[in-house]
Amino acid sequence: MKLTLGKKIVLLVILIAVLLSCTGVIVSGVVFTRVMEREYIITSDSMAATVAQLMDGDQMKRVADRVMEIYRKADNKMDNTRWDEEGFEEYAAQYLDIMEDPDYLAVQTQMRKIQDVSEVDCVYSLCIVPEDKTAVYIVDAAYDEELVTPGLFDLVEPSCYQYLDTPEVGFPAFLSNTEEYGRMVTSCVPVYTSDGEIACYAAVDLSMQDVLEKVHEFLLVLSALLVTLTVVTCLIAIIYVRNRIVKPINMLSEAAGQYGQRQGSVRQKEFSGLDIRTGDELEILLHSMVQMESDIDNYIDNLTRTREQLSNARQHADDMQKQAYLDSLTGIRNRMAYDKEMERLEAEMHIGLKRFGIAMVDLNFLKYTNDTFGHECGNSAIIALSRMICEVFVHSPVFRIGGDEFAVVLRNRDFNRIGELEEEFNSRLEALREDGSLQNWERISAAFGYALYDPAVDTCADDVFKRADQNMYERKKAMKAVRE
């Protein structure tokens, strides 16, 4: 059967319209889904890392230890999906005392604050049992009936098995789709104690269900409208089909393709920049796309602002942590920082570090200065001595490890010139003692002693410290003998 040219054109128009419609739906669905998944994954990792930074690791460790102690002793452990089974309430009752514990309540309160100001569905903490491939709930920030009791567990997602042997990595953001929770993005980051031990994992859930439902709804509407338009246009003249239907559809399809190629925070306004004035469903569709474009842009902007706020909070937490390693009086590093440095030296010694030393400085007459002239003068003497040490040992870290005690870790140039630096240090002290224009507390006196690492006698960094300390006290006794 031969077809007329008009029928062929109509069939061609139908075929083109169908192809364009399908392309627009598929491209829109794929692009929107990928863009949102990417944003959710980035946001989930960022939020989980921020929660881990803001949590008190020592508190979390105490709560986790109590929960896991009960969990390991339990004969019949319950997962989070068995709440309607016999024995569930009896199992959950074992953890009720923990939920009244001050540490638990403090952690839960902090988590809820983060959850309430963030666009997340849930913030909670977990402990991982690698041999069972289970994630045990510790503290949940949810409210009322949605609150998960400590001691319940979920099975670890198979995609996360690869991270069970590397707890320090945590569980980078992954997508899941379950009957209980729907489509969800989850990320877990380890929470560390003050001793550097992993206390548990901070986890956040971001639900994509609402977004995906809107995308699906949009795709259905888009598909329905395009099919309707295709049927209607088949009854119109070829010119009308070409000018009023095919061209606008091509414009919309191109805009949909470009929309998913936007980079970062650039707003190109692909849909709002189109000029389609057909007065029919295509124009309505364009308005829907413009509104959808605006809604998605606003939603992404809100997510970006939230991520920036959480990033600022994490930066503030990092700054607070750095302050913890500084001495409040002198501004140099404190005892905690010295202990960290000693741990680092121990690790480097195991891989062959041989050229380092430790110098000890002890301020003389601090008690006399405090009792005679007041603590402000004593503090001035401490500050003056710390400044002098830093000026002499320019290339080495200086620590205040006690009220009147300082330690210097000698490396590189200071290690090679220790003899000259010791002489320079003592010369400066001598110059102060002979300066008659200074007050008594300004003519500071201090004992100096050092020791260099010797593999033949030192088994650890603390051995070098002890020899340096002993040499310093020998110097102190010698100075006392001269005064007497």
CSV table of C-alpha atoms in Angstrom, one decimal:
chain,number,residue,atom,x,y,z
A,1,MET,CA,0.0,0.0,0.0
A,2,LYS,CA,1.4,3.3,-1.1
A,3,LEU,CA,1.3,6.2,1.2
A,4,THR,CA,0.7,9.8,0.2
A,5,LEU,CA,3.3,12.4,0.8
A,6,GLY,CA,1.1,13.9,3.4
A,7,LYS,CA,0.8,10.7,5.2
A,8,LYS,CA,4.5,10.1,5.0
A,9,ILE,CA,5.1,13.6,6.4
A,10,VAL,CA,2.6,13.0,9.2
A,11,LEU,CA,4.2,9.6,10.0
A,12,LEU,CA,7.7,11.3,9.9
A,13,VAL,CA,6.4,14.1,12.2
A,14,ILE,CA,5.0,11.4,14.5
A,15,LEU,CA,8.3,9.5,14.5
A,16,ILE,CA,10.3,12.7,15.1
A,17,ALA,CA,8.0,13.8,17.9
A,18,VAL,CA,8.2,10.4,19.6
A,19,LEU,CA,11.9,10.3,19.3
A,20,LEU,CA,12.3,13.8,20.7
A,21,SER,CA,9.9,13.1,23.4
A,22,CYS,CA,11.7,10.0,24.5
A,23,THR,CA,15.0,11.7,24.3
A,24,GLY,CA,13.8,14.6,26.4
A,25,VAL,CA,12.4,12.3,29.1
A,26,ILE,CA,15.4,10.1,29.2
A,27,VAL,CA,18.0,12.9,29.2
A,28,SER,CA,16.0,14.9,31.9
A,29,GLY,CA,15.6,11.8,34.1
A,30,VAL,CA,19.3,10.8,33.8
A,31,VAL,CA,20.6,14.3,34.2
A,32,PHE,CA,18.5,15.3,37.1
A,33,THR,CA,19.1,12.0,38.9
A,34,ARG,CA,22.8,12.1,38.5
A,35,VAL,CA,23.1,15.8,39.5
A,36,MET,CA,21.1,15.2,42.7
A,37,GLU,CA,22.9,12.0,43.5
A,38,ARG,CA,26.2,13.7,43.2
A,39,GLU,CA,25.2,16.7,45.3
A,40,TYR,CA,23.7,14.4,48.0
A,41,ILE,CA,26.9,12.2,48.1
A,42,ILE,CA,29.1,15.3,48.5
A,43,THR,CA,26.8,16.7,51.1
A,44,SER,CA,26.5,13.4,53.0
A,45,ASP,CA,30.3,13.0,53.3
A,46,SER,CA,30.8,16.6,54.3
A,47,MET,CA,28.1,16.5,57.0
A,48,ALA,CA,29.3,13.2,58.4
A,49,ALA,CA,32.9,14.5,58.6
A,50,THR,CA,31.6,17.7,60.4
A,51,VAL,CA,29.5,15.6,62.9
A,52,ALA,CA,32.6,13.5,63.6
A,53,GLN,CA,34.7,16.6,64.2
A,54,LEU,CA,32.1,18.3,66.5
A,55,MET,CA,31.5,15.2,68.7
A,56,ASP,CA,33.3,14.6,72.0
A,57,GLY,CA,35.2,11.4,71.2
A,58,ASP,CA,35.8,10.5,74.8
A,59,GLN,CA,32.1,10.8,75.6
A,60,MET,CA,31.2,8.7,72.6
A,61,LYS,CA,33.8,6.1,73.6
A,62,ARG,CA,32.3,5.7,77.1
A,63,VAL,CA,28.7,5.3,75.7
A,64,ALA,CA,29.9,2.9,73.0
A,65,ASP,CA,31.8,0.8,75.5
A,66,ARG,CA,28.7,0.3,77.6
A,67,VAL,CA,26.4,-0.5,74.7
A,68,MET,CA,28.9,-3.0,73.1
A,69,GLU,CA,29.5,-4.7,76.5
A,70,ILE,CA,25.7,-5.5,76.7
A,71,TYR,CA,25.5,-6.3,73.0
A,72,ARG,CA,28.3,-8.9,73.1
A,73,LYS,CA,26.9,-10.6,76.2
A,74,ALA,CA,23.4,-10.8,74.6
A,75,ASP,CA,22.4,-14.3,73.4
A,76,ASN,CA,19.7,-13.2,71.0
A,77,LYS,CA,20.7,-10.0,69.3
A,78,MET,CA,17.9,-8.0,67.6
A,79,ASP,CA,18.2,-6.1,64.3
A,80,ASN,CA,16.3,-2.9,63.6
A,81,THR,CA,13.6,-4.6,61.6
A,82,ARG,CA,12.4,-7.0,64.3
A,83,TRP,CA,10.6,-4.5,66.5
A,84,ASP,CA,7.3,-6.4,66.3
A,85,GLU,CA,8.8,-9.8,67.2
A,86,GLU,CA,8.5,-11.5,70.6
A,87,GLY,CA,11.4,-10.6,72.9
A,88,PHE,CA,12.2,-7.3,71.2
A,89,GLU,CA,11.1,-5.2,74.1
A,90,GLU,CA,13.0,-7.4,76.6
A,91,TYR,CA,16.1,-7.0,74.5
A,92,ALA,CA,15.7,-3.2,74.1
A,93,ALA,CA,15.1,-2.8,77.9
A,94,GLN,CA,18.7,-3.9,78.6
A,95,TYR,CA,19.8,-0.5,77.2
A,96,LEU,CA,17.3,1.8,78.9
A,97,ASP,CA,19.7,2.7,81.7
A,98,ILE,CA,22.3,3.8,79.1
A,99,MET,CA,19.7,6.1,77.5
A,100,GLU,CA,19.5,8.0,80.9
A,101,ASP,CA,23.3,8.3,81.2
A,102,PRO,CA,24.5,11.9,81.2
A,103,ASP,CA,27.1,11.1,78.5
A,104,TYR,CA,24.4,9.5,76.3
A,105,LEU,CA,22.1,12.5,76.8
A,106,ALA,CA,24.9,15.0,76.1
A,107,VAL,CA,25.9,13.3,72.9
A,108,GLN,CA,22.3,13.0,71.8
A,109,THR,CA,21.6,16.7,72.5
A,110,GLN,CA,24.6,17.7,70.4
A,111,MET,CA,23.6,15.4,67.5
A,112,ARG,CA,20.0,16.8,67.6
A,113,LYS,CA,21.3,20.3,67.4
A,114,ILE,CA,23.2,19.4,64.2
A,115,GLN,CA,20.3,17.5,62.8
A,116,ASP,CA,17.8,20.3,63.5
A,117,VAL,CA,19.9,22.9,61.7
A,118,SER,CA,20.9,20.7,58.8
A,119,GLU,CA,18.9,19.4,55.9
A,120,VAL,CA,19.5,15.7,56.9
A,121,ASP,CA,17.0,13.1,57.8
A,122,CYS,CA,18.9,11.5,60.6
A,123,VAL,CA,22.2,11.8,62.5
A,124,TYR,CA,23.4,8.9,64.6
A,125,SER,CA,26.4,6.9,65.7
A,126,LEU,CA,27.4,3.3,65.1
A,127,CYS,CA,29.9,0.7,66.1
A,128,ILE,CA,31.0,-1.9,63.5
A,129,VAL,CA,31.4,-5.6,64.3
A,130,PRO,CA,33.5,-6.7,61.3
A,131,GLU,CA,33.2,-10.4,62.0
A,132,ASP,CA,29.4,-10.3,61.9
A,133,LYS,CA,29.2,-7.5,59.3
A,134,THR,CA,26.8,-5.6,61.5
A,135,ALA,CA,26.5,-1.9,62.4
A,136,VAL,CA,25.3,-1.5,66.0
A,137,TYR,CA,23.4,1.7,66.9
A,138,ILE,CA,24.9,3.7,69.8
A,139,VAL,CA,23.2,7.1,69.9
A,140,ASP,CA,20.3,8.2,67.6
A,141,ALA,CA,19.3,11.8,67.2
A,142,ALA,CA,15.8,10.9,66.0
A,143,TYR,CA,12.7,11.8,68.1
A,144,ASP,CA,9.8,9.8,69.6
A,145,GLU,CA,8.8,6.7,67.7
A,146,GLU,CA,11.6,7.1,65.1
A,147,LEU,CA,14.3,6.8,67.7
A,148,VAL,CA,16.4,3.7,67.4
A,149,THR,CA,17.3,2.1,70.7
A,150,PRO,CA,21.0,1.4,71.4
A,151,GLY,CA,22.1,-2.1,70.8
A,152,LEU,CA,19.9,-2.7,67.7
A,153,PHE,CA,21.8,-3.4,64.5
A,154,ASP,CA,21.6,-3.2,60.8
A,155,LEU,CA,23.5,-5.4,58.4
A,156,VAL,CA,26.5,-3.7,56.6
A,157,GLU,CA,25.7,-3.0,53.0
A,158,PRO,CA,27.6,-5.5,50.7
A,159,SER,CA,29.1,-2.5,48.9
A,160,CYS,CA,30.8,-1.5,52.1
A,161,TYR,CA,32.5,-4.8,52.9
A,162,GLN,CA,35.7,-3.5,51.3
A,163,TYR,CA,36.0,-1.0,54.2
A,164,LEU,CA,35.6,-3.3,57.1
A,165,ASP,CA,39.4,-3.9,57.3
A,166,THR,CA,40.2,-0.2,57.2
A,167,PRO,CA,38.2,1.4,60.0
A,168,GLU,CA,40.1,4.7,59.7
A,169,VAL,CA,38.5,5.2,56.3
A,170,GLY,CA,35.0,4.9,57.5
A,171,PHE,CA,32.2,4.3,55.0
A,172,PRO,CA,32.3,6.9,52.1
A,173,ALA,CA,28.8,7.9,51.0
A,174,PHE,CA,26.8,5.2,49.3
A,175,LEU,CA,23.4,4.8,47.9
A,176,SER,CA,20.9,2.3,49.2
A,177,ASN,CA,17.3,1.5,48.4
A,178,THR,CA,15.4,-0.5,51.0
A,179,GLU,CA,11.8,-1.2,51.8
A,180,GLU,CA,12.1,0.3,55.3
A,181,TYR,CA,13.9,3.6,54.4
A,182,GLY,CA,13.5,4.0,50.6
A,183,ARG,CA,16.3,5.5,48.5
A,184,MET,CA,18.9,6.9,50.9
A,185,VAL,CA,22.4,8.4,50.8
A,186,THR,CA,24.4,7.3,53.9
A,187,SER,CA,27.9,8.3,55.0
A,188,CYS,CA,29.9,7.1,58.1
A,189,VAL,CA,33.1,8.8,59.4
A,190,PRO,CA,35.2,7.6,62.4
A,191,VAL,CA,35.0,9.6,65.6
A,192,TYR,CA,38.3,9.7,67.5
A,193,THR,CA,39.1,10.0,71.2
A,194,SER,CA,41.7,12.3,72.6
A,195,ASP,CA,44.1,9.4,72.5
A,196,GLY,CA,43.6,8.9,68.8
A,197,GLU,CA,41.4,5.8,69.2
A,198,ILE,CA,38.3,5.2,67.1
A,199,ALA,CA,35.4,5.6,69.5
A,200,CYS,CA,32.6,4.8,66.9
A,201,TYR,CA,31.3,6.2,63.6
A,202,ALA,CA,29.3,9.3,63.0
A,203,ALA,CA,26.6,8.6,60.4
A,204,VAL,CA,24.1,10.8,58.5
A,205,ASP,CA,21.2,9.8,56.2
A,206,LEU,CA,19.9,12.0,53.4
A,207,SER,CA,16.7,10.8,51.9
A,208,MET,CA,16.3,11.1,48.1
A,209,GLN,CA,12.8,9.7,48.1
A,210,ASP,CA,11.0,13.0,47.8
A,211,VAL,CA,13.3,14.4,45.2
A,212,LEU,CA,13.1,11.2,43.1
A,213,GLU,CA,9.3,11.2,43.4
A,214,LYS,CA,9.2,14.8,42.0
A,215,VAL,CA,11.6,13.8,39.2
A,216,HIS,CA,9.4,10.8,38.4
A,217,GLU,CA,6.3,12.9,38.5
A,218,PHE,CA,7.8,15.5,36.3
A,219,LEU,CA,8.9,12.8,33.8
A,220,LEU,CA,5.4,11.3,33.8
A,221,VAL,CA,3.9,14.7,33.2
A,222,LEU,CA,6.5,15.5,30.5
A,223,SER,CA,5.8,12.2,28.8
A,224,ALA,CA,2.0,12.6,28.9
A,225,LEU,CA,2.2,16.1,27.5
A,226,LEU,CA,4.6,15.2,24.7
A,227,VAL,CA,2.4,12.3,23.7
A,228,THR,CA,-0.7,14.5,23.7
A,229,LEU,CA,1.0,17.1,21.6
A,230,THR,CA,2.2,14.5,19.2
A,231,VAL,CA,-1.4,13.2,18.6
A,232,VAL,CA,-2.7,16.8,18.2
A,233,THR,CA,0.0,17.9,15.8
A,234,CYS,CA,-0.7,14.9,13.5
A,235,LEU,CA,-4.0,16.6,12.6
A,236,ILE,CA,-2.4,19.9,11.7
A,237,ALA,CA,-0.8,21.0,8.5
A,238,ILE,CA,2.8,20.1,7.8
A,239,ILE,CA,3.9,23.7,8.1
A,240,TYR,CA,2.2,24.1,11.4
A,241,VAL,CA,3.7,20.9,12.6
A,242,ARG,CA,7.2,22.0,11.6
A,243,ASN,CA,7.0,25.6,12.9
A,244,ARG,CA,4.8,25.2,16.0
A,245,ILE,CA,5.6,21.7,17.4
A,246,VAL,CA,8.9,20.3,16.1
A,247,LYS,CA,10.9,23.4,16.6
A,248,PRO,CA,9.8,24.1,20.2
A,249,ILE,CA,10.3,20.5,21.2
A,250,ASN,CA,13.9,20.7,19.8
A,251,MET,CA,14.5,23.8,21.8
A,252,LEU,CA,13.3,22.1,25.0
A,253,SER,CA,15.3,19.0,24.3
A,254,GLU,CA,18.5,21.1,23.8
A,255,ALA,CA,17.8,23.1,26.9
A,256,ALA,CA,17.3,19.9,28.9
A,257,GLY,CA,20.6,18.5,27.6
A,258,GLN,CA,22.5,21.8,28.5
A,259,TYR,CA,20.9,22.0,31.9
A,260,GLY,CA,22.7,18.9,33.1
A,261,GLN,CA,26.1,20.2,31.9
A,262,ARG,CA,26.2,23.3,34.2
A,263,GLN,CA,29.3,23.5,36.3
A,264,GLY,CA,29.4,24.4,40.0
A,265,SER,CA,27.2,27.4,41.0
A,266,VAL,CA,26.8,28.7,37.4
A,267,ARG,CA,23.2,29.6,36.6
A,268,GLN,CA,22.6,29.6,32.9
A,269,LYS,CA,18.8,29.7,32.9
A,270,GLU,CA,18.4,27.4,29.9
A,271,PHE,CA,14.6,27.1,30.2
A,272,SER,CA,13.8,30.7,31.1
A,273,GLY,CA,15.9,31.9,28.2
A,274,LEU,CA,13.7,30.1,25.7
A,275,ASP,CA,11.2,32.1,23.6
A,276,ILE,CA,8.2,29.8,23.0
A,277,ARG,CA,4.8,31.5,22.5
A,278,THR,CA,2.6,28.8,21.1
A,279,GLY,CA,-0.2,29.4,23.5
A,280,ASP,CA,-0.7,25.7,24.0
A,281,GLU,CA,0.7,22.8,26.1
A,282,LEU,CA,4.3,23.5,24.9
A,283,GLU,CA,4.2,26.9,26.5
A,284,ILE,CA,2.7,25.4,29.7
A,285,LEU,CA,5.4,22.8,29.7
A,286,LEU,CA,8.1,25.5,29.3
A,287,HIS,CA,6.6,27.4,32.4
A,288,SER,CA,6.7,24.1,34.3
A,289,MET,CA,10.4,23.6,33.3
A,290,VAL,CA,11.2,27.2,34.2
A,291,GLN,CA,9.6,26.7,37.6
A,292,MET,CA,11.3,23.4,38.0
A,293,GLU,CA,14.7,24.9,37.1
A,294,SER,CA,14.2,27.6,39.7
A,295,ASP,CA,13.1,25.2,42.3
A,296,ILE,CA,16.1,22.8,41.7
A,297,ASP,CA,18.5,25.8,41.7
A,298,ASN,CA,17.2,27.1,45.0
A,299,TYR,CA,17.3,23.6,46.5
A,300,ILE,CA,21.0,23.1,45.4
A,301,ASP,CA,21.8,26.6,46.7
A,302,ASN,CA,20.3,25.7,50.1
A,303,LEU,CA,22.4,22.5,50.1
A,304,THR,CA,25.5,24.5,49.2
A,305,ARG,CA,25.0,27.0,51.9
A,306,THR,CA,24.4,24.3,54.5
A,307,ARG,CA,27.6,22.6,53.4
A,308,GLU,CA,29.5,25.9,53.7
A,309,GLN,CA,28.1,26.5,57.2
A,310,LEU,CA,29.1,23.0,58.3
A,311,SER,CA,32.5,23.5,56.7
A,312,ASN,CA,32.9,26.7,58.7
A,313,ALA,CA,31.9,24.9,61.9
A,314,ARG,CA,34.5,22.2,61.2
A,315,GLN,CA,37.1,24.8,60.6
A,316,HIS,CA,36.2,26.4,63.9
A,317,ALA,CA,36.6,23.0,65.6
A,318,ASP,CA,40.0,22.5,63.9
A,319,ASP,CA,41.1,26.0,65.2
A,320,MET,CA,40.0,25.0,68.7
A,321,GLN,CA,42.0,21.8,68.5
A,322,LYS,CA,45.1,23.7,67.5
A,323,GLN,CA,44.6,26.1,70.4
A,324,ALA,CA,44.6,23.0,72.7
A,325,TYR,CA,48.3,22.5,71.8
A,326,LEU,CA,49.5,26.0,72.7
A,327,ASP,CA,50.6,27.3,76.1
A,328,SER,CA,48.2,30.1,77.2
A,329,LEU,CA,50.9,32.1,78.9
A,330,THR,CA,53.8,32.0,76.5
A,331,GLY,CA,52.1,31.2,73.2
A,332,ILE,CA,54.5,28.4,72.5
A,333,ARG,CA,53.6,24.7,72.3
A,334,ASN,CA,52.5,23.0,75.5
A,335,ARG,CA,53.0,19.6,77.2
A,336,MET,CA,50.3,17.9,75.1
A,337,ALA,CA,52.1,19.1,71.9
A,338,TYR,CA,55.4,17.8,73.4
A,339,ASP,CA,53.8,14.3,74.0
A,340,LYS,CA,52.7,14.3,70.3
A,341,GLU,CA,56.2,15.2,69.2
A,342,MET,CA,57.7,12.4,71.2
A,343,GLU,CA,55.3,9.9,69.6
A,344,ARG,CA,56.3,11.2,66.2
A,345,LEU,CA,60.0,10.8,67.1
A,346,GLU,CA,59.4,7.2,68.3
A,347,ALA,CA,57.8,6.4,64.9
A,348,GLU,CA,60.7,8.0,63.0
A,349,MET,CA,63.3,6.2,65.1
A,350,HIS,CA,61.7,2.9,63.9
A,351,ILE,CA,62.4,3.8,60.3
A,352,GLY,CA,65.9,5.0,60.9
A,353,LEU,CA,66.0,8.5,62.4
A,354,LYS,CA,69.4,9.0,64.1
A,355,ARG,CA,70.1,12.8,64.1
A,356,PHE,CA,68.1,14.5,66.7
A,357,GLY,CA,68.5,15.6,70.3
A,358,ILE,CA,66.6,17.1,73.2
A,359,ALA,CA,67.6,20.2,75.2
A,360,MET,CA,66.1,21.0,78.6
A,361,VAL,CA,65.9,24.5,80.2
A,362,ASP,CA,64.8,25.1,83.8
A,363,LEU,CA,64.1,28.6,85.1
A,364,ASN,CA,65.8,29.3,88.4
A,365,PHE,CA,64.3,31.2,91.4
A,366,LEU,CA,60.7,31.1,90.1
A,367,LYS,CA,59.3,30.5,93.6
A,368,TYR,CA,61.4,33.2,95.1
A,369,THR,CA,60.3,35.7,92.4
A,370,ASN,CA,56.6,34.8,92.9
A,371,ASP,CA,56.8,35.0,96.7
A,372,THR,CA,58.9,38.2,96.7
A,373,PHE,CA,57.7,40.3,93.7
A,374,GLY,CA,54.4,38.6,92.8
A,375,HIS,CA,53.1,36.1,90.3
A,376,GLU,CA,52.9,38.7,87.5
A,377,CYS,CA,56.7,39.2,87.8
A,378,GLY,CA,57.1,35.5,87.8
A,379,ASN,CA,55.0,35.2,84.6
A,380,SER,CA,57.1,37.9,83.0
A,381,ALA,CA,60.3,35.9,83.8
A,382,ILE,CA,58.7,32.8,82.2
A,383,ILE,CA,57.7,34.7,79.1
A,384,ALA,CA,61.1,36.3,78.8
A,385,LEU,CA,62.9,33.0,79.1
A,386,SER,CA,60.6,31.3,76.5
A,387,ARG,CA,61.2,34.2,74.1
A,388,MET,CA,65.0,33.9,74.6
A,389,ILE,CA,64.9,30.1,73.9
A,390,CYS,CA,62.8,30.7,70.7
A,391,GLU,CA,65.3,33.4,69.5
A,392,VAL,CA,68.3,31.1,70.0
A,393,PHE,CA,66.8,27.8,68.7
A,394,VAL,CA,65.2,29.3,65.6
A,395,HIS,CA,65.0,26.0,63.7
A,396,SER,CA,63.7,23.8,66.5
A,397,PRO,CA,60.2,23.4,68.1
A,398,VAL,CA,60.1,24.7,71.7
A,399,PHE,CA,57.7,23.4,74.3
A,400,ARG,CA,56.8,24.5,77.8
A,401,ILE,CA,56.4,21.2,79.6
A,402,GLY,CA,56.1,22.4,83.2
A,403,GLY,CA,55.7,25.6,85.2
A,404,ASP,CA,59.4,26.6,84.8
A,405,GLU,CA,60.6,23.8,82.5
A,406,PHE,CA,61.1,24.0,78.7
A,407,ALA,CA,62.1,21.4,76.2
A,408,VAL,CA,63.7,21.8,72.7
A,409,VAL,CA,63.7,19.1,70.1
A,410,LEU,CA,67.0,19.6,68.2
A,411,ARG,CA,66.9,18.9,64.5
A,412,ASN,CA,68.9,19.9,61.4
A,413,ARG,CA,70.9,23.2,61.8
A,414,ASP,CA,70.3,23.5,65.5
A,415,PHE,CA,71.4,19.8,66.0
A,416,ASN,CA,74.6,20.6,64.1
A,417,ARG,CA,75.4,23.8,66.0
A,418,ILE,CA,74.3,22.8,69.5
A,419,GLY,CA,77.6,23.7,71.0
A,420,GLU,CA,77.5,27.2,69.6
A,421,LEU,CA,73.8,27.6,70.5
A,422,GLU,CA,74.5,26.5,74.1
A,423,GLU,CA,77.2,29.1,74.4
A,424,GLU,CA,75.0,31.8,72.9
A,425,PHE,CA,72.2,30.9,75.3
A,426,ASN,CA,74.4,31.1,78.4
A,427,SER,CA,76.0,34.4,77.1
A,428,ARG,CA,72.6,36.0,76.9
A,429,LEU,CA,71.8,34.9,80.4
A,430,GLU,CA,75.1,36.3,81.6
A,431,ALA,CA,74.4,39.6,79.8
A,432,LEU,CA,71.1,39.9,81.6
A,433,ARG,CA,72.7,39.2,85.0
A,434,GLU,CA,75.2,41.9,84.5
A,435,ASP,CA,72.7,44.5,83.3
A,436,GLY,CA,72.2,46.8,86.3
A,437,SER,CA,69.3,48.7,84.6
A,438,LEU,CA,67.0,45.7,84.9
A,439,GLN,CA,64.8,44.8,87.8
A,440,ASN,CA,65.7,41.7,89.8
A,441,TRP,CA,63.0,39.5,88.2
A,442,GLU,CA,64.2,40.7,84.7
A,443,ARG,CA,67.7,39.3,85.3
A,444,ILE,CA,66.5,35.8,84.7
A,445,SER,CA,68.6,32.8,85.5
A,446,ALA,CA,68.2,29.3,84.0
A,447,ALA,CA,70.0,25.9,83.8
A,448,PHE,CA,70.6,24.4,80.3
A,449,GLY,CA,71.4,20.8,79.4
A,450,TYR,CA,71.1,18.6,76.3
A,451,ALA,CA,71.6,15.1,75.0
A,452,LEU,CA,71.9,13.8,71.4
A,453,TYR,CA,70.4,10.5,70.3
A,454,ASP,CA,72.9,7.7,70.6
A,455,PRO,CA,71.7,4.3,69.3
A,456,ALA,CA,74.2,2.5,71.6
A,457,VAL,CA,72.5,3.7,74.8
A,458,ASP,CA,69.1,5.1,73.8
A,459,THR,CA,66.3,2.6,73.1
A,460,CYS,CA,63.6,5.3,72.8
A,461,ALA,CA,63.1,9.0,72.7
A,462,ASP,CA,62.4,9.2,76.4
A,463,ASP,CA,65.9,7.9,77.1
A,464,VAL,CA,67.3,11.0,75.3
A,465,PHE,CA,64.9,13.2,77.3
A,466,LYS,CA,66.1,11.6,80.6
A,467,ARG,CA,69.8,12.2,79.8
A,468,ALA,CA,69.1,15.8,78.7
A,469,ASP,CA,67.2,16.3,82.0
A,470,GLN,CA,70.0,14.8,84.0
A,471,ASN,CA,72.5,17.1,82.3
A,472,MET,CA,70.3,20.1,83.0
A,473,TYR,CA,70.2,19.2,86.7
A,474,GLU,CA,74.0,18.7,86.8
A,475,ARG,CA,74.3,22.2,85.3
A,476,LYS,CA,71.8,23.5,87.9
A,477,LYS,CA,73.8,22.0,90.8
A,478,ALA,CA,77.0,23.5,89.3
A,479,MET,CA,75.4,26.9,89.2
A,480,LYS,CA,74.2,26.5,92.8
A,481,ALA,CA,77.7,25.6,93.9
A,482,VAL,CA,79.2,28.7,92.3
A,483,ARG,CA,76.7,30.9,94.0
A,484,GLU,CA,77.5,29.3,97.4
